[in-house]
Coordinates of C-alpha atoms in Angstrom, one line a residue:
Chain A
X1 CA 0.0 0.0 0.0
X2 CA 2.7 2.4 1.0
X3 CA 4.5 1.6 -2.3
X4 CA 1.4 2.8 -4.2
X5 CA 1.1 6.0 -2.2
X6 CA 4.6 7.3 -1.8
X7 CA 7.3 7.3 -4.4
X8 CA 10.0 9.0 -2.4
X9 CA 12.6 10.6 -4.7
X10 CA 13.0 7.7 -7.1
X11 CA 12.0 9.0 -10.6
X12 CA 11.3 5.6 -12.0
X13 CA 8.9 4.9 -9.2
X14 CA 7.2 8.2 -9.8
X15 CA 6.7 7.5 -13.5
X16 CA 5.4 4.0 -12.7
X17 CA 2.9 5.5 -10.2
X18 CA 1.8 7.9 -13.0
X19 CA 1.2 5.0 -15.4
X20 CA -0.7 3.1 -12.7
X21 CA -2.8 6.1 -11.9
X22 CA -3.8 6.6 -15.5
X23 CA -4.3 2.8 -16.1
X24 CA -6.5 2.6 -13.0
X25 CA -8.8 5.3 -14.3
X26 CA -9.0 3.8 -17.7
X27 CA -10.0 0.5 -16.1
X28 CA -12.5 2.2 -13.8
X29 CA -14.2 4.0 -16.8
X30 CA -14.1 0.8 -18.7
X31 CA -15.9 -1.1 -16.0
X32 CA -18.5 1.6 -15.7
X33 CA -19.2 1.6 -19.4
X34 CA -19.2 -2.2 -19.4
X35 CA -21.8 -2.3 -16.7
X36 CA -23.9 0.4 -18.3
X37 CA -23.9 -1.6 -21.6
X38 CA -24.9 -4.9 -20.0
X39 CA -28.7 -4.8 -19.6
X40 CA -30.7 -5.4 -22.8
X41 CA -33.2 -2.6 -22.1
X42 CA -31.8 -0.4 -19.4
X43 CA -33.9 2.3 -17.8
X44 CA -32.8 5.8 -18.9
X45 CA -31.7 6.9 -15.4
X46 CA -29.4 3.9 -15.2
X47 CA -27.6 4.8 -18.4
X48 CA -27.7 8.5 -17.6
X49 CA -26.1 8.2 -14.2
X50 CA -23.7 5.6 -15.6
X51 CA -22.3 8.3 -17.8
X52 CA -22.5 11.3 -15.5
X53 CA -22.1 9.5 -12.1
X54 CA -18.4 9.6 -11.9
X55 CA -18.3 13.4 -12.6
X56 CA -21.1 14.1 -10.2
X57 CA -19.5 12.1 -7.4
X58 CA -16.1 13.8 -7.9
X59 CA -17.7 17.2 -7.9
X60 CA -19.8 16.5 -4.8
X61 CA -16.8 15.2 -2.8
X62 CA -14.1 17.5 -4.3
X63 CA -16.0 20.8 -4.6
X64 CA -19.4 21.0 -3.0
X65 CA -18.6 19.3 0.3
X66 CA -15.4 21.2 1.0
X67 CA -17.0 24.5 0.1
X68 CA -19.8 23.8 2.6
X69 CA -17.2 22.8 5.2
X70 CA -15.3 26.0 4.6
X71 CA -18.4 28.1 5.1
X72 CA -19.1 26.3 8.3
X73 CA -15.5 26.7 9.5
X74 CA -15.7 30.5 8.8
X75 CA -18.0 30.7 11.8
X76 CA -15.7 28.7 14.1
X77 CA -12.6 29.6 16.1
X78 CA -9.0 29.1 14.9
X79 CA -8.9 25.4 15.6
X80 CA -12.5 24.8 14.3
X81 CA -13.5 23.6 17.7
X82 CA -16.0 26.2 18.9
X83 CA -18.6 28.4 17.3
X84 CA -17.8 32.1 17.3
X85 CA -20.5 33.5 15.2
X86 CA -19.4 36.4 12.9
X87 CA -16.2 37.1 14.8
X88 CA -13.9 36.2 12.0
X89 CA -15.8 38.4 9.5
X90 CA -15.8 41.2 12.1
X91 CA -12.1 40.9 12.4
X92 CA -11.6 41.0 8.7
X93 CA -13.6 44.1 8.4
X94 CA -12.2 46.0 11.4
X95 CA -8.6 45.2 12.0
X96 CA -6.3 47.6 10.1
X97 CA -4.1 44.7 8.8
X98 CA -7.1 43.2 7.0
X99 CA -8.6 46.4 6.0
X100 CA -5.4 47.0 4.1
X101 CA -5.8 43.6 2.4
X102 CA -9.4 44.3 1.5
X103 CA -8.4 47.7 0.1
X104 CA -5.7 46.2 -2.0
X105 CA -8.0 43.6 -3.3
X106 CA -10.6 46.3 -4.3
X107 CA -7.8 48.2 -6.0
X108 CA -6.8 45.1 -7.9
X109 CA -10.3 44.3 -9.0
X110 CA -11.0 47.8 -10.1
X111 CA -7.8 48.6 -11.9
X112 CA -6.2 45.5 -13.3
X113 CA -9.2 44.1 -15.4
X114 CA -9.9 47.5 -16.9
X115 CA -6.3 48.3 -17.9
X116 CA -5.7 44.8 -19.2
X117 CA -8.9 44.8 -21.3
X118 CA -8.3 48.3 -22.6
X119 CA -4.7 47.4 -23.5
X120 CA -5.8 44.3 -25.2
X121 CA -8.6 46.1 -27.1
X122 CA -6.3 48.9 -28.2
X123 CA -3.7 46.4 -29.4
X124 CA -6.3 44.3 -31.2
X125 CA -7.6 47.3 -33.0
X126 CA -4.1 48.5 -33.9
X127 CA -2.9 45.1 -35.1
X128 CA -6.0 44.6 -37.2
X129 CA -4.8 47.4 -39.5
X130 CA -1.2 46.4 -39.6
X131 CA 1.2 44.0 -41.4
X132 CA 3.0 41.2 -39.4
X133 CA -0.3 40.6 -37.6
X134 CA 0.4 37.0 -36.7
X135 CA 3.9 37.6 -35.3
X136 CA 2.9 40.7 -33.3
X137 CA -0.1 39.0 -31.8
X138 CA 1.9 35.9 -31.0
X139 CA 4.5 37.9 -29.0
X140 CA 1.8 39.7 -27.0
X141 CA 0.0 36.4 -26.4
X142 CA 3.0 34.5 -25.3
X143 CA 2.9 35.4 -21.6
X144 CA -0.3 33.4 -21.4
X145 CA 1.7 30.2 -21.8
X146 CA 4.0 30.7 -18.9
X147 CA 3.3 30.4 -15.2
X148 CA 2.6 33.4 -13.1
X149 CA 5.6 32.4 -11.0
X150 CA 7.8 32.6 -14.1
X151 CA 6.2 35.9 -15.1
X152 CA 6.8 37.3 -11.6
X153 CA 10.4 36.4 -11.7
X154 CA 10.8 38.1 -15.1
X155 CA 9.4 41.3 -13.7
X156 CA 11.1 41.1 -10.4
X157 CA 14.3 41.3 -12.5
X158 CA 13.1 44.4 -14.3
X159 CA 12.5 46.1 -10.9
X160 CA 15.8 44.9 -9.5
X161 CA 17.6 47.6 -7.4
X162 CA 21.3 48.4 -6.9
X163 CA 22.4 51.3 -4.8
X164 CA 23.3 54.5 -6.6
X165 CA 26.9 54.6 -7.9
X166 CA 26.9 50.9 -8.8
X167 CA 25.9 49.7 -12.3
X168 CA 22.2 48.9 -12.3
X169 CA 21.1 45.4 -13.3
X170 CA 17.3 46.1 -13.3
X171 CA 16.1 47.7 -16.5
X172 CA 13.6 50.1 -14.9
X173 CA 16.2 51.5 -12.5
X174 CA 18.7 51.8 -15.4
X175 CA 16.2 53.9 -17.3
X176 CA 15.8 56.2 -14.2
X177 CA 19.6 56.5 -13.9
X178 CA 19.9 57.3 -17.6
X179 CA 17.3 60.0 -17.2
X180 CA 19.4 61.4 -14.3
X181 CA 17.3 60.1 -11.4
X182 CA 18.0 58.1 -8.2
X183 CA 17.5 54.3 -8.3
X184 CA 14.4 53.2 -6.4
X185 CA 13.5 50.2 -4.3
X186 CA 10.3 49.8 -6.2
X187 CA 8.7 46.9 -4.4
X188 CA 9.1 48.4 -0.9
X189 CA 7.2 51.6 -1.3
X190 CA 3.4 51.7 -0.9
X191 CA 1.2 52.1 -2.8
X192 CA 3.4 52.1 -5.9
X193 CA 4.4 48.5 -5.3
X194 CA 0.8 47.2 -5.7
X195 CA 0.6 48.9 -9.0
X196 CA 3.9 47.6 -10.2
X197 CA 2.8 44.1 -9.2
X198 CA -0.4 44.6 -11.1
X199 CA 1.7 45.3 -14.2
X200 CA 2.8 41.7 -14.2
X201 CA -0.9 40.6 -14.2
X202 CA -1.8 43.0 -16.9
X203 CA 1.2 41.9 -19.0
X204 CA -0.2 38.4 -18.9
X205 CA -3.9 39.1 -19.3
X206 CA -3.7 41.7 -22.1
X207 CA -2.8 38.9 -24.5
X208 CA -6.0 37.0 -23.5
X209 CA -8.1 40.2 -23.9
X210 CA -6.5 40.9 -27.3
X211 CA -7.1 37.4 -28.6
X212 CA -10.8 37.4 -27.8
X213 CA -11.4 41.0 -28.8
X214 CA -9.4 40.7 -32.0
X215 CA -11.7 37.8 -33.0
X216 CA -14.8 39.8 -32.4
X217 CA -13.4 42.8 -34.2
X218 CA -12.8 40.6 -37.3
X219 CA -16.4 39.3 -37.0
X220 CA -17.8 42.8 -37.5
X221 CA -19.5 42.6 -40.9
X222 CA -17.6 44.5 -43.6
X223 CA -20.7 46.3 -44.9
X224 CA -21.2 48.0 -41.5
X225 CA -17.7 49.4 -41.7
X226 CA -18.2 50.4 -45.4
X227 CA -21.5 52.2 -44.6
X228 CA -19.8 54.1 -41.8
X229 CA -16.9 55.0 -44.0
X230 CA -19.3 56.3 -46.7
X231 CA -20.9 58.4 -44.0
X232 CA -17.6 60.0 -43.4
X233 CA -16.7 58.2 -40.1
X234 CA -13.0 57.6 -39.7
X235 CA -10.2 57.1 -37.3
X236 CA -11.1 57.5 -33.6
X237 CA -14.8 58.0 -34.5
X238 CA -14.8 54.6 -36.2
X239 CA -13.3 53.1 -33.0
X240 CA -15.7 54.7 -30.6
X241 CA -18.9 54.6 -32.6
X242 CA -18.6 51.4 -34.7
X243 CA -16.0 49.1 -33.1
X244 CA -16.8 49.4 -29.4
X245 CA -20.6 49.1 -29.7
X246 CA -20.2 46.1 -32.1
X247 CA -18.1 44.1 -29.7
X248 CA -19.7 45.2 -26.5
X249 CA -20.8 41.7 -25.4
X250 CA -17.3 40.3 -25.9
X251 CA -15.9 43.3 -24.0
X252 CA -18.1 42.5 -21.0
X253 CA -17.1 38.8 -21.1
X254 CA -13.4 39.7 -21.2
X255 CA -13.7 42.3 -18.5
X256 CA -15.6 40.0 -16.0
X257 CA -13.5 37.0 -16.8
X258 CA -10.3 38.9 -16.0
X259 CA -11.9 40.4 -12.9
X260 CA -12.6 36.9 -11.6
X261 CA -9.1 35.7 -12.4
X262 CA -7.8 38.8 -10.6
X263 CA -9.6 37.9 -7.4
X264 CA -8.2 34.4 -7.4
X265 CA -4.6 35.2 -8.4
X266 CA -2.2 34.6 -5.6
X267 CA 1.0 33.4 -7.3
X268 CA 2.1 36.9 -8.4
X269 CA 1.9 38.7 -5.1
X270 CA 3.4 35.7 -3.3
X271 CA 6.4 35.5 -5.7
X272 CA 7.0 39.3 -5.9
X273 CA 6.7 40.3 -2.2
X274 CA 5.2 37.4 -0.3
X275 CA 2.5 39.9 0.7
X276 CA 5.0 42.1 2.6
X277 CA 5.3 45.9 2.4
X278 CA 1.5 46.2 2.4
X279 CA 0.8 44.3 -0.8
X280 CA -1.2 41.4 0.4
X281 CA -4.6 40.6 -1.1
X282 CA -7.4 38.3 0.0
X283 CA -6.3 35.3 -2.1
X284 CA -2.9 35.4 -0.5
X285 CA -4.0 36.3 3.0
X286 CA -6.3 33.3 3.1
X287 CA -3.2 31.1 2.6
X288 CA -1.0 32.9 5.1
X289 CA -3.7 32.9 7.8
X290 CA -4.2 29.1 7.4
X291 CA -0.6 27.9 6.8
X292 CA 1.5 30.5 8.6
X293 CA -0.7 31.9 11.4
X294 CA -2.6 28.7 11.8
X295 CA -6.0 30.5 12.1
X296 CA -8.4 28.2 10.3
X297 CA -11.5 30.3 11.1
X298 CA -10.2 33.5 9.7
X299 CA -8.7 31.8 6.7
X300 CA -12.1 30.2 5.9
X301 CA -13.8 33.6 6.3
X302 CA -11.4 35.1 3.8
X303 CA -12.0 32.3 1.4
X304 CA -15.8 32.8 1.7
X305 CA -15.3 36.5 1.1
X306 CA -13.5 35.7 -2.1
X307 CA -16.5 33.8 -3.2
X308 CA -18.9 36.5 -2.1
X309 CA -17.0 39.2 -4.1
X310 CA -17.2 37.1 -7.2
X311 CA -21.0 37.0 -7.1
X312 CA -21.7 40.7 -8.1
X313 CA -19.2 40.3 -11.0
X314 CA -21.1 37.4 -12.3
X315 CA -24.5 39.1 -11.8
X316 CA -23.3 42.1 -13.8
X317 CA -22.0 39.7 -16.5
X318 CA -25.3 37.9 -16.8
X319 CA -27.3 41.1 -16.8
X320 CA -25.2 42.6 -19.5
X321 CA -25.6 39.5 -21.6
X322 CA -29.4 39.6 -21.2
X323 CA -29.4 43.2 -22.3
X324 CA -27.4 42.5 -25.5
X325 CA -29.7 39.5 -26.2
X326 CA -32.7 41.8 -26.0
X327 CA -31.1 44.3 -28.4
X328 CA -30.6 41.6 -30.9
Chain B
X1 CA -14.0 30.9 -16.5
X2 CA -17.2 32.6 -16.8
X3 CA -20.9 31.9 -16.7
X4 CA -21.7 33.6 -19.9
X5 CA -20.1 31.6 -22.7
X6 CA -23.5 30.4 -23.8
X7 CA -24.6 33.9 -24.6
X8 CA -21.3 34.9 -26.2
X9 CA -21.4 35.0 -30.0
X10 CA -18.8 32.5 -31.0
X11 CA -16.4 34.6 -33.0
X12 CA -15.0 33.2 -36.2
X13 CA -11.5 31.8 -35.9
X14 CA -9.4 33.6 -38.5
X15 CA -9.2 31.2 -41.5
X16 CA -6.0 30.0 -43.0
X17 CA -4.7 32.1 -45.8
X18 CA -5.1 29.4 -48.3
X19 CA -8.9 29.6 -48.5
X20 CA -9.9 32.2 -51.1
X21 CA -13.5 33.1 -50.0
X22 CA -15.0 36.5 -50.5
X23 CA -14.4 37.8 -47.0
X24 CA -10.9 36.6 -47.3
X25 CA -10.3 38.7 -50.4
X26 CA -11.9 41.7 -48.6
X27 CA -9.5 41.1 -45.8
X28 CA -6.6 41.1 -48.1
X29 CA -7.8 44.3 -49.7
X30 CA -8.0 45.9 -46.3
X31 CA -4.5 44.6 -45.5
X32 CA -3.2 46.2 -48.7
X33 CA -4.6 49.5 -47.3
X34 CA -2.9 48.8 -44.0
X35 CA -1.5 51.8 -42.3
X36 CA 2.3 51.9 -42.1
X37 CA 2.2 53.9 -38.9
X38 CA -0.1 51.3 -37.3
X39 CA 2.2 48.5 -38.5
X40 CA 5.3 50.2 -37.0
X41 CA 3.5 50.9 -33.7
X42 CA 2.2 47.4 -33.5
X43 CA 5.6 45.9 -34.0
X44 CA 7.3 48.3 -31.5
X45 CA 4.7 47.4 -28.8
X46 CA 5.1 43.7 -29.5
X47 CA 8.9 44.1 -29.0
X48 CA 8.5 46.2 -25.8
X49 CA 6.2 43.4 -24.6
X50 CA 8.9 40.9 -25.1
X51 CA 11.9 42.8 -23.7
X52 CA 11.4 41.7 -20.0
X53 CA 11.5 38.1 -21.1
X54 CA 14.5 38.6 -23.3
X55 CA 16.3 40.3 -20.5
X56 CA 15.9 37.2 -18.2
X57 CA 16.7 34.9 -21.1
X58 CA 20.0 36.6 -21.9
X59 CA 20.8 36.7 -18.2
X60 CA 20.4 32.9 -17.9
X61 CA 23.3 32.4 -20.3
X62 CA 25.7 34.9 -18.6
X63 CA 28.4 34.0 -16.0
X64 CA 27.5 34.7 -12.4
X65 CA 30.0 37.5 -11.9
X66 CA 28.8 39.4 -15.0
X67 CA 25.2 39.0 -13.9
X68 CA 26.0 40.6 -10.6
X69 CA 28.2 43.4 -12.1
X70 CA 26.3 44.7 -15.1
X71 CA 22.9 44.9 -16.8
X72 CA 22.0 42.3 -19.4
X73 CA 21.7 45.0 -22.0
X74 CA 25.5 45.5 -21.9
X75 CA 26.0 42.1 -23.6
X76 CA 25.1 43.5 -27.0
X77 CA 28.0 46.0 -26.8
X78 CA 30.3 43.3 -25.4
X79 CA 29.3 40.9 -28.1
X80 CA 30.2 43.5 -30.8
X81 CA 33.5 44.0 -29.1
X82 CA 34.0 40.3 -29.1
X83 CA 34.0 40.0 -25.3
X84 CA 30.6 38.5 -24.6
X85 CA 30.7 35.2 -22.7
X86 CA 27.8 32.8 -22.8
X87 CA 27.4 29.4 -21.4
X88 CA 25.0 26.8 -20.2
X89 CA 26.7 26.7 -16.8
X90 CA 23.7 28.3 -15.0
X91 CA 21.3 25.7 -16.4
X92 CA 23.7 22.9 -15.3
X93 CA 23.7 24.4 -11.8
X94 CA 20.0 24.9 -11.6
X95 CA 19.2 21.4 -12.8
X96 CA 21.8 19.3 -11.0
X97 CA 23.3 21.3 -8.2
X98 CA 22.4 19.8 -4.8
X99 CA 21.0 23.1 -3.5
X100 CA 18.6 23.6 -6.4
X101 CA 18.2 20.2 -8.0
X102 CA 15.5 21.2 -10.5
X103 CA 15.8 18.0 -12.5
X104 CA 13.9 16.2 -9.7
X105 CA 11.2 18.8 -9.8
X106 CA 11.0 18.6 -13.5
X107 CA 10.1 14.9 -13.1
X108 CA 7.5 15.9 -10.6
X109 CA 5.9 18.4 -12.9
X110 CA 5.4 15.7 -15.5
X111 CA 4.1 13.1 -13.0
X112 CA 1.7 15.7 -11.6
X113 CA 0.5 17.0 -14.9
X114 CA -0.2 14.1 -17.2
X115 CA -2.8 12.3 -15.0
X116 CA -4.3 15.6 -13.9
X117 CA -5.0 16.3 -17.6
X118 CA -6.0 12.7 -18.6
X119 CA -8.4 11.9 -15.7
X120 CA -10.7 15.0 -15.8
X121 CA -10.9 14.8 -19.6
X122 CA -12.0 11.1 -19.5
X123 CA -14.5 11.8 -16.7
X124 CA -15.8 14.9 -18.3
X125 CA -16.2 13.2 -21.7
X126 CA -18.5 10.6 -20.3
X127 CA -20.5 13.2 -18.3
X128 CA -20.7 15.5 -21.3
X129 CA -22.1 12.7 -23.4
X130 CA -24.6 11.8 -20.7
X131 CA -25.8 15.4 -20.5
X132 CA -25.9 16.0 -24.2
X133 CA -27.5 12.8 -25.6
X134 CA -29.2 10.8 -22.8
X135 CA -32.6 12.0 -21.7
X136 CA -32.8 11.1 -18.1
X137 CA -34.7 12.6 -15.2
X138 CA -33.0 15.5 -13.5
X139 CA -30.6 16.0 -16.4
X140 CA -31.2 19.7 -16.9
X141 CA -31.0 20.5 -13.2
X142 CA -27.8 18.6 -12.8
X143 CA -26.2 20.1 -15.9
X144 CA -27.0 23.6 -14.7
X145 CA -25.6 22.7 -11.3
X146 CA -22.3 21.5 -12.8
X147 CA -22.2 24.6 -15.0
X148 CA -22.8 26.9 -12.0
X149 CA -19.9 25.2 -10.0
X150 CA -17.6 27.0 -12.4
X151 CA -17.9 30.1 -10.2
X152 CA -16.6 28.4 -7.1
X153 CA -13.1 29.7 -6.4
X154 CA -10.9 26.8 -5.6
X155 CA -9.6 28.6 -2.5
X156 CA -12.8 27.8 -0.7
X157 CA -12.4 24.1 -1.2
X158 CA -8.7 23.5 -0.5
X159 CA -8.5 23.3 3.3
X160 CA -11.3 20.9 4.0
X161 CA -10.1 18.8 1.1
X162 CA -6.7 18.7 2.6
X163 CA -8.2 17.7 6.0
X164 CA -10.0 14.8 4.2
X165 CA -6.8 13.6 2.6
X166 CA -5.1 13.7 6.0
X167 CA -7.9 11.6 7.5
X168 CA -7.5 9.1 4.6
X169 CA -3.8 9.1 4.9
X170 CA -3.2 10.1 1.3
X171 CA -2.1 13.7 2.0
X172 CA 1.1 14.8 0.2
X173 CA 0.8 12.0 -2.4
X174 CA 0.4 12.4 -6.1
X175 CA -3.0 10.8 -5.8
X176 CA -4.3 13.7 -3.7
X177 CA -3.0 16.2 -6.3
X178 CA -4.4 14.3 -9.2
X179 CA -7.9 14.1 -7.6
X180 CA -7.9 17.7 -6.6
X181 CA -7.0 19.0 -10.1
X182 CA -9.5 16.6 -11.6
X183 CA -12.4 17.8 -9.4
X184 CA -11.5 21.5 -10.1
X185 CA -11.3 21.0 -13.8
X186 CA -14.6 19.1 -14.2
X187 CA -17.1 22.0 -14.4
X188 CA -15.3 23.8 -17.2
X189 CA -14.4 20.5 -19.0
X190 CA -17.9 19.1 -18.8
X191 CA -19.4 22.4 -20.0
X192 CA -16.9 22.8 -22.9
X193 CA -17.1 19.3 -24.1
X194 CA -20.9 19.4 -23.8
X195 CA -21.0 22.4 -26.1
X196 CA -18.8 20.7 -28.7
X197 CA -20.9 17.6 -28.5
X198 CA -24.1 19.5 -29.1
X199 CA -22.6 20.7 -32.3
X200 CA -22.6 17.2 -33.7
X201 CA -25.8 16.8 -35.8
X202 CA -28.5 15.0 -33.8
X203 CA -29.5 13.0 -36.9
X204 CA -26.1 11.3 -36.8
X205 CA -26.5 10.1 -33.2
X206 CA -30.2 9.2 -33.7
X207 CA -29.4 7.3 -36.9
X208 CA -26.9 5.2 -35.0
X209 CA -29.4 4.6 -32.2
X210 CA -32.0 3.5 -34.7
X211 CA -29.6 1.0 -36.0
X212 CA -29.6 -0.6 -32.5
X213 CA -26.4 0.8 -31.2
X214 CA -26.3 1.3 -27.5
X215 CA -25.0 4.6 -26.0
X216 CA -21.6 3.1 -25.4
X217 CA -21.2 2.2 -29.1
X218 CA -22.5 5.6 -30.1
X219 CA -20.0 7.2 -27.8
X220 CA -17.0 5.4 -29.1
X221 CA -17.9 5.1 -32.8
X222 CA -19.8 8.3 -33.6
X223 CA -19.1 11.0 -31.0
X224 CA -15.5 10.4 -29.9
X225 CA -13.9 10.6 -33.4
X226 CA -15.6 13.9 -34.1
X227 CA -14.4 15.4 -30.9
X228 CA -10.7 15.3 -31.4
X229 CA -10.2 19.1 -31.9
X230 CA -12.3 19.8 -28.8
X231 CA -10.2 17.3 -26.8
X232 CA -7.0 18.9 -28.1
X233 CA -8.3 22.4 -27.1
X234 CA -9.3 21.5 -23.6
X235 CA -6.2 19.2 -23.2
X236 CA -3.8 22.1 -23.8
X237 CA -5.8 24.3 -21.6
X238 CA -5.7 21.9 -18.7
X239 CA -2.0 21.1 -19.4
X240 CA -1.0 24.7 -19.1
X241 CA -3.2 25.2 -16.1
X242 CA -1.8 22.3 -14.1
X243 CA 1.8 22.7 -15.2
X244 CA 1.7 26.4 -14.2
X245 CA -0.3 25.9 -11.0
X246 CA 1.2 26.9 -7.7
X247 CA -1.6 27.0 -5.2
X248 CA -2.8 23.4 -5.4
X249 CA 0.7 21.9 -5.7
X250 CA 1.8 23.9 -2.7
X251 CA -1.2 23.0 -0.4
X252 CA -1.7 19.4 -1.4
X253 CA 1.9 18.4 -2.0
X254 CA 5.0 17.6 0.0
X255 CA 8.7 18.2 -1.1
X256 CA 8.6 14.8 -2.7
X257 CA 5.8 15.8 -5.1
X258 CA 6.4 19.5 -5.5
X259 CA 6.5 20.6 -9.2
X260 CA 8.8 23.2 -10.7
X261 CA 6.6 26.1 -10.0
X262 CA 6.7 25.5 -6.2
X263 CA 10.5 25.0 -6.2
X264 CA 11.2 28.0 -8.4
X265 CA 8.9 30.2 -6.3
X266 CA 10.8 29.0 -3.3
X267 CA 14.1 29.9 -4.9
X268 CA 12.8 33.4 -5.7
X269 CA 12.2 33.8 -2.0
X270 CA 15.3 32.2 -0.6
X271 CA 17.9 33.1 -3.2
X272 CA 16.3 36.2 -4.6
X273 CA 19.6 37.8 -5.4
X274 CA 21.1 34.9 -7.3
X275 CA 19.8 35.9 -10.7
X276 CA 22.1 33.5 -12.6
X277 CA 20.3 30.5 -11.0
X278 CA 16.9 32.1 -10.8
X279 CA 16.8 33.1 -14.5
X280 CA 17.9 29.6 -15.6
X281 CA 15.4 28.0 -13.2
X282 CA 12.5 30.2 -14.5
X283 CA 13.3 29.2 -18.1
X284 CA 13.5 25.5 -17.1
X285 CA 10.0 25.8 -15.7
X286 CA 8.8 27.6 -18.8
X287 CA 10.2 25.6 -21.6
X288 CA 7.6 22.8 -21.7
X289 CA 4.5 25.0 -21.6
X290 CA 6.2 27.2 -24.3
X291 CA 6.7 24.3 -26.6
X292 CA 3.2 22.9 -26.0
X293 CA 1.8 26.4 -26.5
X294 CA 3.7 27.3 -29.7
X295 CA 3.1 24.0 -31.4
X296 CA -0.6 23.8 -30.5
X297 CA -1.5 27.4 -30.3
X298 CA -4.3 27.0 -33.0
X299 CA -6.2 24.6 -30.7
X300 CA -5.6 26.7 -27.7
X301 CA -7.1 29.8 -29.3
X302 CA -10.0 27.8 -30.5
X303 CA -10.7 26.5 -26.9
X304 CA -10.3 30.1 -25.6
X305 CA -12.9 31.4 -28.1
X306 CA -15.3 28.5 -27.5
X307 CA -15.4 28.7 -23.7
X308 CA -13.6 31.7 -22.5
X309 CA -11.0 31.0 -19.9
X310 CA -10.7 29.3 -16.6
X311 CA -9.2 31.1 -13.7

């Protein structure tokens, strides 16, 4: 049994476990399908649950049950042994340390999605009229492929600081020195550091926004553009009065999708500053409270808050989609 | 991830240049009128976008002392003067040196990722078929429930899940990580594959059913072969997601199972000044997703357009 669970640091053993894991699942699915296929005239519910049962069970045990447990834990003390009512939420909304975290999170959700979407939109519009479209889009899209940890390291290097008088190794400080300024410790000074960390996120997400928006810009019928052109609309007027209204539904989807990603992103802040220097956000504080401070109750409350903040974003999204359905 | 894909007009994926349809010719005509200023600006921005990555890439090939003493941009001058020194030494250190040992974590990344892609796809395929083509009681309600689960942030599930693994004695094993990733991927996977399955003409499935084929035969003979592009699209998605994941690996794993992301993030904290190792380490962790991404980008974009993105 232990052999099946732990591979230690033997690579061969690990790969073997991987093959066993995959084979086990193939066998399990095979058995399910075999059983479903057995009866001559099976009732529909039997076949239906044969196909969907595994997924439903996994979702129930892996998603629904733990989420309910977390909600319950958010009303309990730090060891989840006693009921404390709304104390954890009260702490999150009154103690300065957590107010800072909530404030940062609000800043992230308000700024990052809008800037990323706008950057993606502007670039999609620009590149639509240019040569080398494929290569240019590819380069902007590339950060989507790499991990947020990798992206954070890339940018941490850009923000690297060396004292004045020594050769700078960080690109941003080098620019400041070239322009005659003093090198800065960018990641230490609030609130600038939060914005500089956001740059990493925007750098990644703009490519996502560009790809989706570029596709919808291309889907605008040519005759609409022709008609506008004959009416004398051009340049920025074309952008504001034709392009934006035509791709509005896609804009809303991109904006809200990025907003939801923003809320859940924890890798970037963790890699850049580990939440120090007043940069922490809810998604990271949830982790720190549980695994560093050992406060299960507060951590659960923060996780629930994360879920609660997502809901208005989704409602906005659904409403906007309904509106655009009606217009059509 | 988002709840609105259903209402999103599926935008056309740009067609390959070989097809010569009307709209394609119109597009070419528009291209011919392309604005040289726009072209220049677009290229300049694309290059600016790439500079941070290039900087770290150049650094990863420079000797430690140079990395500490001067900026990476000085190599271009040095190279012209014939003084530039580049080597793979940093990669060697990062991969095999006892204090970093990324080769081990590279193995872990693979062992974590492949089943975590394969298992949810298999489970979601069956579920998607059930929801799309079997008319059983409670189907619509259950499908909406699965769809709605997309909005649950995984943070809310992690700690109780970990507690359950501890109780079962499987915490810190690959099994715990595979199962977690599988459960988290299911809502989006089921939803996406369901949408692709609904695109298969109903007459095709019904004809096969009329001929006496059971659902299992229909699934394997009719539906699965038509679904290859959808599987590729979601497969890449999930591959990049799991390979690049930090949160699940960190909470569910132990040093024996930590993938590259966890180890590289650790290095960024503990050896933040050692840019020669850190830069090489970062690129070691990025090389596989970059290859997958560049070779299968077409499918990735299709998946993105079909179902928006998971987050």
